[in-house]
């Protein structure tokens, strides 16, 4: 696993038109210089947003990658939730500290009003679902 | 010339990019508060605006991550994001390399800081500028505090950095305004985007307005993550502005949780 290089590639494609052009001309080939596993290459080529988030890619990098593929905001959120539901909690990086309890559950735990976004149902705990 | 303005504001990309999906009443109130902030800054007739932001891997990555960095260029570009997604056109933003250099040299008297002659702005700076300098006619000095890629400098270092920014501004003959940008509690760009801890925000903003150093530094990243999300790490920018304002009291001009914007949107300033 080489989360660092997955994120390094995303960092570079987000900020460089040259890297973007290379990626969209030859997705697999554009990744050749990065030390990536087969699973990481597949996730970046498809792209598999849910798996990338499960791997631990920082959302601040991932959310810029998604629009490059025409993925709308709510679909981006949904794909991450589906990735956690399918693969389990985030396995590395800043989000690995805790799982995701969902907006509604978080509000319930704090005795607060939920701020779940309309049209985007909150998920249950990744641990419960996995 | 003593610092002429100090304030903070939110920078969430949805504020512009998803503006059509928010309740128009609260959105317009936020926009009005941004405009009042613009007027407040303009009234001080600044020669430059220092924007203390928490950029999101637009320029700095874990191959060489500075805790603190300041731009030193005659111009900057942005936004780095897809323009349709962010709702802000790509543009050139004026800087002032010579002024930045003198500013950085002053900061270096008391804080270690990286400098950068290239800097692509992301939403962390472009969203505030969209409202505060909509004609891009005020030189910007971008400042970054690493709030994204741990390990992060501890909060007391952000306070010390804010003191250094103030000392640098005061030492220069130019009129310098400073604005910190970031979120308070929020879980941006994650499946829990939209989660906002209002009581936590209220407590933090109370400490911020009292400019209570001990209270502001009485957080740690473990509890911040649990109670305020990874976006809460960005309080470092707010804390730096508190230090820059010295003992001045603060006022929250606008606060409202706007889930589609993924943050409790905030506009506040200090009476320096």
CSV table of C-alpha atoms in Angstrom, one decimal, chain B residues 106-222:
chain,number,residue,atom,x,y,z
B,106,UNK,CA,10.3,40.9,9.7
B,107,UNK,CA,8.4,37.7,10.5
B,108,UNK,CA,11.6,35.8,10.5
B,109,UNK,CA,12.8,37.8,13.4
B,110,UNK,CA,10.5,35.7,15.6
B,111,UNK,CA,9.1,32.8,13.6
B,112,UNK,CA,10.5,30.3,11.2
B,113,UNK,CA,8.6,30.5,7.9
B,114,UNK,CA,8.9,29.2,4.4
B,115,UNK,CA,8.5,31.6,1.5
B,116,UNK,CA,7.1,30.9,-2.0
B,117,UNK,CA,7.6,32.8,-5.2
B,118,UNK,CA,4.9,30.7,-6.9
B,119,UNK,CA,1.5,30.1,-5.4
B,120,UNK,CA,-1.8,28.9,-6.9
B,121,UNK,CA,-4.7,30.0,-4.8
B,122,UNK,CA,-7.4,27.4,-4.0
B,123,UNK,CA,-10.8,28.1,-2.5
B,124,UNK,CA,-9.2,28.9,0.8
B,125,UNK,CA,-8.2,32.2,-0.6
B,126,UNK,CA,-10.3,32.6,-3.7
B,127,UNK,CA,-13.6,32.4,-2.0
B,128,UNK,CA,-12.8,35.2,0.5
B,129,UNK,CA,-11.3,37.3,-2.3
B,130,UNK,CA,-14.4,36.8,-4.4
B,131,UNK,CA,-16.2,38.8,-1.8
B,132,UNK,CA,-13.6,41.0,-0.2
B,133,UNK,CA,-11.6,42.2,-3.3
B,134,UNK,CA,-14.0,41.3,-6.1
B,135,UNK,CA,-12.1,43.5,-8.6
B,136,UNK,CA,-8.8,42.0,-7.6
B,137,UNK,CA,-7.3,45.4,-7.2
B,138,UNK,CA,-5.6,45.1,-3.8
B,139,UNK,CA,-2.2,43.4,-3.5
B,140,UNK,CA,-2.4,40.1,-1.6
B,141,UNK,CA,0.2,38.6,0.7
B,142,UNK,CA,-0.9,34.9,1.0
B,143,UNK,CA,0.0,33.1,4.2
B,144,UNK,CA,-0.5,29.5,4.9
B,145,UNK,CA,-0.7,27.5,8.1
B,146,UNK,CA,-0.6,23.7,7.5
B,147,UNK,CA,-4.0,22.5,8.8
B,148,UNK,CA,-4.4,19.5,6.5
B,149,UNK,CA,-1.4,17.2,6.6
B,150,UNK,CA,-0.4,16.0,10.1
B,151,UNK,CA,1.8,16.4,12.0
B,152,UNK,CA,0.5,20.0,12.5
B,153,UNK,CA,2.3,22.7,14.4
B,154,UNK,CA,0.7,22.9,17.9
B,155,UNK,CA,-1.8,25.7,18.5
B,156,UNK,CA,0.6,27.8,20.6
B,157,UNK,CA,2.9,28.0,17.6
B,158,UNK,CA,0.0,29.4,15.5
B,159,UNK,CA,-0.5,32.0,18.3
B,160,UNK,CA,3.2,32.8,18.2
B,161,UNK,CA,3.1,33.0,14.4
B,162,UNK,CA,0.2,35.5,14.7
B,163,UNK,CA,2.2,37.6,17.0
B,164,UNK,CA,5.0,37.6,14.4
B,165,UNK,CA,2.6,38.7,11.7
B,166,UNK,CA,1.5,41.6,13.8
B,167,UNK,CA,5.0,42.7,14.6
B,168,UNK,CA,5.9,42.5,10.9
B,169,UNK,CA,2.9,44.6,9.9
B,170,UNK,CA,3.5,47.2,12.6
B,171,UNK,CA,7.2,47.5,11.5
B,172,UNK,CA,6.4,48.4,7.9
B,173,UNK,CA,5.3,51.8,6.7
B,174,UNK,CA,2.5,50.4,4.6
B,175,UNK,CA,-1.1,50.0,5.9
B,176,UNK,CA,-1.6,46.3,6.3
B,177,UNK,CA,-4.9,44.5,6.8
B,178,UNK,CA,-5.1,40.9,7.8
B,179,UNK,CA,-7.9,38.3,7.4
B,180,UNK,CA,-7.9,34.7,8.5
B,181,UNK,CA,-9.9,32.2,6.6
B,182,UNK,CA,-11.1,28.7,7.6
B,183,UNK,CA,-13.8,26.8,9.2
B,184,UNK,CA,-14.6,26.1,12.8
B,185,UNK,CA,-16.2,22.7,13.3
B,186,UNK,CA,-16.8,20.9,10.0
B,187,UNK,CA,-16.1,17.7,8.2
B,188,UNK,CA,-15.4,19.0,4.7
B,189,UNK,CA,-15.1,16.8,1.6
B,190,UNK,CA,-16.0,13.7,3.6
B,191,UNK,CA,-19.1,11.5,3.7
B,192,UNK,CA,-20.1,13.6,6.8
B,193,UNK,CA,-20.0,16.9,4.9
B,194,UNK,CA,-22.7,19.1,6.3
B,195,UNK,CA,-22.1,18.0,9.9
B,196,UNK,CA,-21.7,21.1,12.1
B,197,UNK,CA,-21.3,21.3,15.9
B,198,UNK,CA,-23.0,24.5,16.7
B,199,UNK,CA,-22.3,24.5,20.5
B,200,UNK,CA,-18.6,23.9,19.9
B,201,UNK,CA,-18.6,26.7,17.4
B,202,UNK,CA,-20.3,29.0,19.9
B,203,UNK,CA,-17.8,28.2,22.6
B,204,UNK,CA,-14.9,28.7,20.3
B,205,UNK,CA,-16.2,32.1,19.0
B,206,UNK,CA,-16.8,33.2,22.6
B,207,UNK,CA,-13.2,32.5,23.4
B,208,UNK,CA,-12.2,34.2,20.1
B,209,UNK,CA,-14.2,37.3,20.9
B,210,UNK,CA,-12.8,37.6,24.4
B,211,UNK,CA,-9.4,37.1,22.8
B,212,UNK,CA,-8.5,34.8,25.7
B,213,UNK,CA,-5.2,33.2,24.8
B,214,UNK,CA,-5.3,30.5,27.5
B,215,UNK,CA,-8.8,29.5,26.5
B,216,UNK,CA,-8.0,29.5,22.8
B,217,UNK,CA,-5.0,27.3,23.3
B,218,UNK,CA,-6.9,25.0,25.6
B,219,UNK,CA,-7.7,22.6,22.8
B,220,UNK,CA,-5.8,19.6,21.4
B,221,UNK,CA,-6.1,18.0,18.0
B,222,UNK,CA,-7.5,14.7,19.4
